[in-house]
Amino acid sequence: MSWYAKVRMYRQDLQTKLATMQGMVTKYQASVNEFRGLFPNEELPPVLGPLSSFEDYELAQAAAAGQEGSAAGEPCLPRLRGAATHMASLESQLSAVSAQLRDHEEAQASREAEEAELREKLGSKYAELEPMMQALRKNLARVEGQVRRATALPASIQHPYTYSKWDQVHNPENVVENVLADADNEYSALSPSVDLTLCDDAPCFVSEVVIEPGACGPANLEVYTSNTPDKWSLVSAFRCSRDEVQAFQLPGEQVARYMRLRFPNNTRGGNIVALRRISVKGLPQ
């Protein structure tokens, strides 16, 4: 008999034995189910637990062999079950890593497509992009250092304000200077604009505006800066809240002598805005 014929013969014999074993296990499980019917709630007593299935029997045999110090190998079914559990865990990890790799490849492809599009748009100027980005990073880092060192700047009201006759007679303490004083008096007006002179009329870096609203605080804030009186440039507009102290960080690097803070409306929808305190943070130049 040739080698190939022997292989086929043994393979068929092994497959027949496996089928027989599987059939026996199935019949055994059916017998166990009938056996369960003899007990309350169809539950086997703990002492008969190993009989509930062939695998439980194999595990009980393995435990008994371990307690007796037997050198016999672990039964095959528990070993295979442990290997299957380990394989399932590895497959789960592989799926997670594959998903991460796929996401990385998609992100890389997207970046490369954006890079190619940028090259096409910038043309010969593309070579200047990286030096400009490095300079921008350095500049932003420098400005961030100034923001972290910023403190309250000396400020004063830029020009005299005029008040209505009613305020002069009935509420003479309602003056704009209240927003810079340490007293508890508020300043309220119709869509007020508070014009400030910073650092005794010297240029200074301005990083942040801090306000303490009054009884009817502002809903919006517009920040303007200038280096000459009455020529204002809008820096940014902010949405105010009802917090007792509110801070608004200005974008970029703002250097100015003067600042105008305009409050168009209040949190109730009207135009009379009350302010308790205003301060400006930054660094003298």
Short mmCIF file of C-alpha atoms in Angstrom, two decimals:
data_model
loop_
_atom_site.label_atom_id
_atom_site.label_comp_id
_atom_site.label_asym_id
_atom_site.label_seq_id
_atom_site.Cartn_x
_atom_site.Cartn_y
_atom_site.Cartn_z
CA MET A 1 0.00 0.00 0.00
CA SER A 2 1.38 3.38 -1.00
CA TRP A 3 1.96 6.25 1.45
CA TYR A 4 -0.91 8.33 0.00
CA ALA A 5 -3.30 5.38 0.36
CA LYS A 6 -2.33 4.93 4.00
CA VAL A 7 -2.89 8.65 4.65
CA ARG A 8 -6.36 8.51 3.10
CA MET A 9 -7.21 5.38 5.10
CA TYR A 10 -6.10 6.84 8.43
CA ARG A 11 -7.84 10.12 7.67
CA GLN A 12 -11.13 8.34 6.99
CA ASP A 13 -10.66 6.25 10.15
CA LEU A 14 -9.99 9.32 12.28
CA GLN A 15 -12.96 11.19 10.82
CA THR A 16 -15.19 8.18 11.56
CA LYS A 17 -13.96 8.05 15.15
CA LEU A 18 -14.53 11.79 15.58
CA ALA A 19 -18.07 11.44 14.25
CA THR A 20 -18.65 8.54 16.62
CA MET A 21 -17.33 10.54 19.56
CA GLN A 22 -19.50 13.49 18.65
CA GLY A 23 -22.52 11.23 18.45
CA MET A 24 -21.70 9.71 21.83
CA VAL A 25 -21.32 13.16 23.40
CA THR A 26 -24.68 14.20 21.95
CA LYS A 27 -26.34 11.03 23.31
CA TYR A 28 -24.67 11.57 26.67
CA GLN A 29 -26.05 15.13 26.85
CA ALA A 30 -29.53 13.83 26.09
CA SER A 31 -29.19 11.29 28.90
CA VAL A 32 -28.00 14.00 31.28
CA ASN A 33 -31.08 16.09 30.45
CA GLU A 34 -33.29 13.11 31.31
CA PHE A 35 -31.26 12.57 34.48
CA ARG A 36 -31.86 16.20 35.52
CA GLY A 37 -35.61 15.56 35.45
CA LEU A 38 -35.25 13.32 38.50
CA PHE A 39 -34.19 16.26 40.70
CA PRO A 40 -36.07 19.37 41.95
CA ASN A 41 -35.87 22.28 39.49
CA GLU A 42 -33.96 19.94 37.17
CA GLU A 43 -30.67 20.88 38.89
CA LEU A 44 -28.02 18.31 39.72
CA PRO A 45 -26.64 18.25 43.27
CA PRO A 46 -23.11 19.70 43.58
CA VAL A 47 -21.66 16.24 44.10
CA LEU A 48 -23.04 15.23 40.68
CA GLY A 49 -22.01 18.48 39.01
CA PRO A 50 -19.18 16.89 36.97
CA LEU A 51 -21.80 14.73 35.24
CA SER A 52 -23.64 17.72 33.75
CA SER A 53 -21.49 17.67 30.60
CA PHE A 54 -18.41 16.01 29.16
CA GLU A 55 -16.41 19.21 29.46
CA ASP A 56 -17.33 19.58 33.16
CA TYR A 57 -16.20 15.98 33.67
CA GLU A 58 -12.88 16.74 31.94
CA LEU A 59 -12.36 19.82 34.11
CA ALA A 60 -13.13 17.84 37.29
CA GLN A 61 -10.63 15.18 36.23
CA ALA A 62 -7.99 17.85 35.61
CA ALA A 63 -8.63 19.42 39.04
CA ALA A 64 -8.39 16.04 40.73
CA ALA A 65 -5.15 15.26 38.92
CA GLY A 66 -3.70 18.61 40.04
CA GLN A 67 -4.64 18.05 43.68
CA GLU A 68 -3.09 14.58 43.67
CA GLY A 69 0.14 15.84 42.08
CA SER A 70 -0.37 13.70 39.03
CA ALA A 71 2.04 14.19 36.14
CA ALA A 72 -0.69 13.42 33.64
CA GLY A 73 -1.32 16.09 31.04
CA GLU A 74 -4.34 18.37 31.12
CA PRO A 75 -7.38 16.85 29.37
CA CYS A 76 -7.78 17.90 25.77
CA LEU A 77 -11.14 19.71 25.89
CA PRO A 78 -10.22 22.28 28.56
CA ARG A 79 -6.93 22.87 26.76
CA LEU A 80 -8.71 23.44 23.47
CA ARG A 81 -11.28 25.68 25.11
CA GLY A 82 -8.51 27.80 26.66
CA ALA A 83 -6.77 28.02 23.30
CA ALA A 84 -10.04 29.10 21.65
CA THR A 85 -10.53 31.84 24.27
CA HIS A 86 -6.99 33.05 23.74
CA MET A 87 -7.47 33.05 19.96
CA ALA A 88 -10.70 35.04 20.31
CA SER A 89 -8.88 37.62 22.44
CA LEU A 90 -6.07 37.86 19.88
CA GLU A 91 -8.58 38.25 17.06
CA SER A 92 -10.31 41.07 18.96
CA GLN A 93 -6.99 42.83 19.49
CA LEU A 94 -6.08 42.33 15.84
CA SER A 95 -9.41 43.82 14.75
CA ALA A 96 -8.80 46.89 16.96
CA VAL A 97 -5.27 47.36 15.63
CA SER A 98 -6.50 46.91 12.05
CA ALA A 99 -9.17 49.58 12.60
CA GLN A 100 -6.54 51.98 14.00
CA LEU A 101 -4.24 51.27 11.08
CA ARG A 102 -7.07 51.84 8.62
CA ASP A 103 -7.94 55.17 10.26
CA HIS A 104 -4.27 56.17 10.19
CA GLU A 105 -3.98 55.30 6.51
CA GLU A 106 -7.14 57.27 5.69
CA ALA A 107 -5.88 60.28 7.65
CA GLN A 108 -2.49 60.03 5.93
CA ALA A 109 -4.14 59.84 2.52
CA SER A 110 -6.27 62.88 3.38
CA ARG A 111 -3.20 64.86 4.48
CA GLU A 112 -1.34 63.92 1.32
CA ALA A 113 -4.31 65.00 -0.82
CA GLU A 114 -4.51 68.34 1.02
CA GLU A 115 -0.75 68.79 0.64
CA ALA A 116 -0.97 68.14 -3.11
CA GLU A 117 -3.86 70.58 -3.46
CA LEU A 118 -1.94 73.22 -1.49
CA ARG A 119 1.13 72.73 -3.68
CA GLU A 120 -0.98 73.25 -6.78
CA LYS A 121 -2.62 76.41 -5.41
CA LEU A 122 0.57 78.05 -4.11
CA GLY A 123 2.79 77.07 -7.01
CA SER A 124 6.22 78.64 -6.71
CA LYS A 125 5.25 80.22 -3.37
CA TYR A 126 4.87 76.83 -1.73
CA ALA A 127 8.55 76.88 -0.71
CA GLU A 128 7.85 79.97 1.42
CA LEU A 129 5.06 78.28 3.38
CA GLU A 130 7.13 76.33 5.90
CA PRO A 131 9.39 79.29 6.90
CA MET A 132 6.28 81.42 7.35
CA MET A 133 4.65 78.73 9.51
CA GLN A 134 7.76 78.47 11.69
CA ALA A 135 7.85 82.26 12.10
CA LEU A 136 4.16 82.25 13.02
CA ARG A 137 4.71 79.56 15.66
CA LYS A 138 7.56 81.54 17.20
CA ASN A 139 5.50 84.72 17.17
CA LEU A 140 2.50 83.03 18.79
CA ALA A 141 4.78 81.53 21.46
CA ARG A 142 6.18 85.00 22.15
CA VAL A 143 2.69 86.51 22.42
CA GLU A 144 1.59 83.68 24.72
CA GLY A 145 4.53 84.51 26.98
CA GLN A 146 3.32 88.11 27.14
CA VAL A 147 -0.22 86.97 27.93
CA ARG A 148 1.03 84.87 30.85
CA ARG A 149 3.00 87.80 32.26
CA ALA A 150 0.18 90.31 31.79
CA THR A 151 -1.00 92.35 34.80
CA ALA A 152 -3.56 95.10 35.32
CA LEU A 153 -2.59 98.20 33.35
CA PRO A 154 -2.97 101.75 34.68
CA ALA A 155 -5.98 103.31 32.97
CA SER A 156 -7.88 106.59 33.07
CA ILE A 157 -10.93 108.03 31.35
CA GLN A 158 -9.73 109.47 28.05
CA HIS A 159 -11.91 112.61 27.88
CA PRO A 160 -14.60 114.42 29.90
CA TYR A 161 -18.11 112.99 29.60
CA THR A 162 -21.32 114.98 29.47
CA TYR A 163 -24.40 113.83 31.41
CA SER A 164 -28.07 114.57 31.15
CA LYS A 165 -29.62 117.26 33.34
CA TRP A 166 -31.74 114.61 35.04
CA ASP A 167 -28.60 112.65 36.06
CA GLN A 168 -26.86 115.82 37.20
CA VAL A 169 -29.79 116.68 39.46
CA HIS A 170 -31.16 113.32 40.63
CA ASN A 171 -28.17 110.97 40.28
CA PRO A 172 -24.99 113.04 40.35
CA GLU A 173 -22.90 110.03 41.42
CA ASN A 174 -23.62 108.21 38.13
CA VAL A 175 -20.34 109.05 36.40
CA VAL A 176 -18.12 107.00 34.11
CA GLU A 177 -15.19 107.26 36.51
CA ASN A 178 -17.00 104.77 38.75
CA VAL A 179 -15.85 101.87 36.56
CA LEU A 180 -12.22 102.57 37.52
CA ALA A 181 -12.82 103.30 41.20
CA ASP A 182 -12.80 100.87 44.12
CA ALA A 183 -16.15 102.12 45.40
CA ASP A 184 -19.43 100.25 45.02
CA ASN A 185 -21.06 102.87 42.79
CA GLU A 186 -22.18 101.75 39.34
CA TYR A 187 -22.19 103.59 36.05
CA SER A 188 -25.27 103.16 33.87
CA ALA A 189 -26.02 104.76 30.53
CA LEU A 190 -27.75 104.22 27.22
CA SER A 191 -25.47 101.89 25.13
CA PRO A 192 -22.41 103.33 26.85
CA SER A 193 -18.92 103.58 25.37
CA VAL A 194 -16.07 103.76 27.87
CA ASP A 195 -12.96 105.37 26.36
CA LEU A 196 -9.73 104.67 28.23
CA THR A 197 -6.21 106.00 28.13
CA LEU A 198 -3.73 103.23 28.92
CA CYS A 199 -0.32 103.40 30.60
CA ASP A 200 -0.36 107.19 30.88
CA ASP A 201 -0.73 107.59 27.11
CA ALA A 202 2.17 105.23 26.30
CA PRO A 203 1.97 102.24 23.91
CA CYS A 204 1.28 98.94 25.70
CA PHE A 205 0.49 95.35 24.86
CA VAL A 206 -3.18 94.61 25.66
CA SER A 207 -4.20 91.01 26.29
CA GLU A 208 -7.46 90.96 28.22
CA VAL A 209 -10.46 93.00 29.29
CA VAL A 210 -12.15 92.21 32.61
CA ILE A 211 -15.59 93.58 33.50
CA GLU A 212 -17.86 93.36 36.51
CA PRO A 213 -21.43 94.02 35.37
CA GLY A 214 -23.90 96.02 37.41
CA ALA A 215 -27.53 95.32 38.22
CA CYS A 216 -28.45 95.24 34.52
CA GLY A 217 -25.23 94.07 32.88
CA PRO A 218 -24.24 94.08 29.23
CA ALA A 219 -25.20 91.36 26.76
CA ASN A 220 -22.49 92.24 24.24
CA LEU A 221 -19.10 93.91 24.28
CA GLU A 222 -17.25 95.54 21.38
CA VAL A 223 -13.53 96.26 21.88
CA TYR A 224 -11.79 98.98 19.87
CA THR A 225 -8.16 100.16 20.07
CA SER A 226 -6.25 103.15 18.76
CA ASN A 227 -2.97 104.98 18.95
CA THR A 228 -4.58 108.33 18.20
CA PRO A 229 -7.73 109.73 19.82
CA ASP A 230 -11.04 109.24 17.98
CA LYS A 231 -9.68 106.85 15.33
CA TRP A 232 -10.90 103.49 16.49
CA SER A 233 -10.33 100.04 14.99
CA LEU A 234 -12.62 97.17 15.97
CA VAL A 235 -10.59 94.34 17.51
CA SER A 236 -13.31 91.88 18.45
CA ALA A 237 -16.89 91.50 19.67
CA PHE A 238 -17.86 89.26 22.58
CA ARG A 239 -21.01 87.78 24.05
CA CYS A 240 -21.34 88.54 27.75
CA SER A 241 -22.84 86.35 30.45
CA ARG A 242 -24.41 87.03 33.84
CA ASP A 243 -21.25 86.11 35.80
CA GLU A 244 -20.04 88.55 38.44
CA VAL A 245 -16.58 88.73 36.83
CA GLN A 246 -16.06 88.20 33.10
CA ALA A 247 -12.73 88.12 31.24
CA PHE A 248 -12.32 88.48 27.47
CA GLN A 249 -8.99 87.66 25.84
CA LEU A 250 -8.14 89.71 22.78
CA PRO A 251 -6.95 87.96 19.60
CA GLY A 252 -3.46 88.40 18.19
CA GLU A 253 -0.98 90.95 19.50
CA GLN A 254 -2.73 94.21 20.28
CA VAL A 255 -0.55 97.26 20.98
CA ALA A 256 -2.40 100.50 21.70
CA ARG A 257 -2.50 103.74 23.68
CA TYR A 258 -6.28 103.99 23.85
CA MET A 259 -9.17 101.58 24.18
CA ARG A 260 -12.90 101.96 23.65
CA LEU A 261 -15.31 99.47 25.23
CA ARG A 262 -18.82 99.73 23.77
CA PHE A 263 -21.81 97.97 25.33
CA PRO A 264 -24.74 98.12 22.84
CA ASN A 265 -27.42 96.41 24.97
CA ASN A 266 -28.15 94.70 28.25
CA THR A 267 -29.05 91.13 29.19
CA ARG A 268 -32.75 92.02 29.38
CA GLY A 269 -32.97 93.21 25.78
CA GLY A 270 -32.85 96.92 26.56
CA ASN A 271 -30.14 99.51 25.97
CA ILE A 272 -29.47 100.86 29.44
CA VAL A 273 -26.34 99.05 30.64
CA ALA A 274 -24.96 99.13 34.18
CA LEU A 275 -21.26 98.56 34.88
CA ARG A 276 -19.52 98.17 38.23
CA ARG A 277 -15.86 97.75 37.33
CA ILE A 278 -13.57 97.60 34.25
CA SER A 279 -9.90 96.67 34.12
CA VAL A 280 -7.46 95.98 31.30
CA LYS A 281 -4.57 93.51 31.47
CA GLY A 282 -1.37 93.69 29.48
CA LEU A 283 2.26 94.82 29.57
CA PRO A 284 3.86 98.24 29.11
CA GLN A 285 6.05 98.40 26.01
#
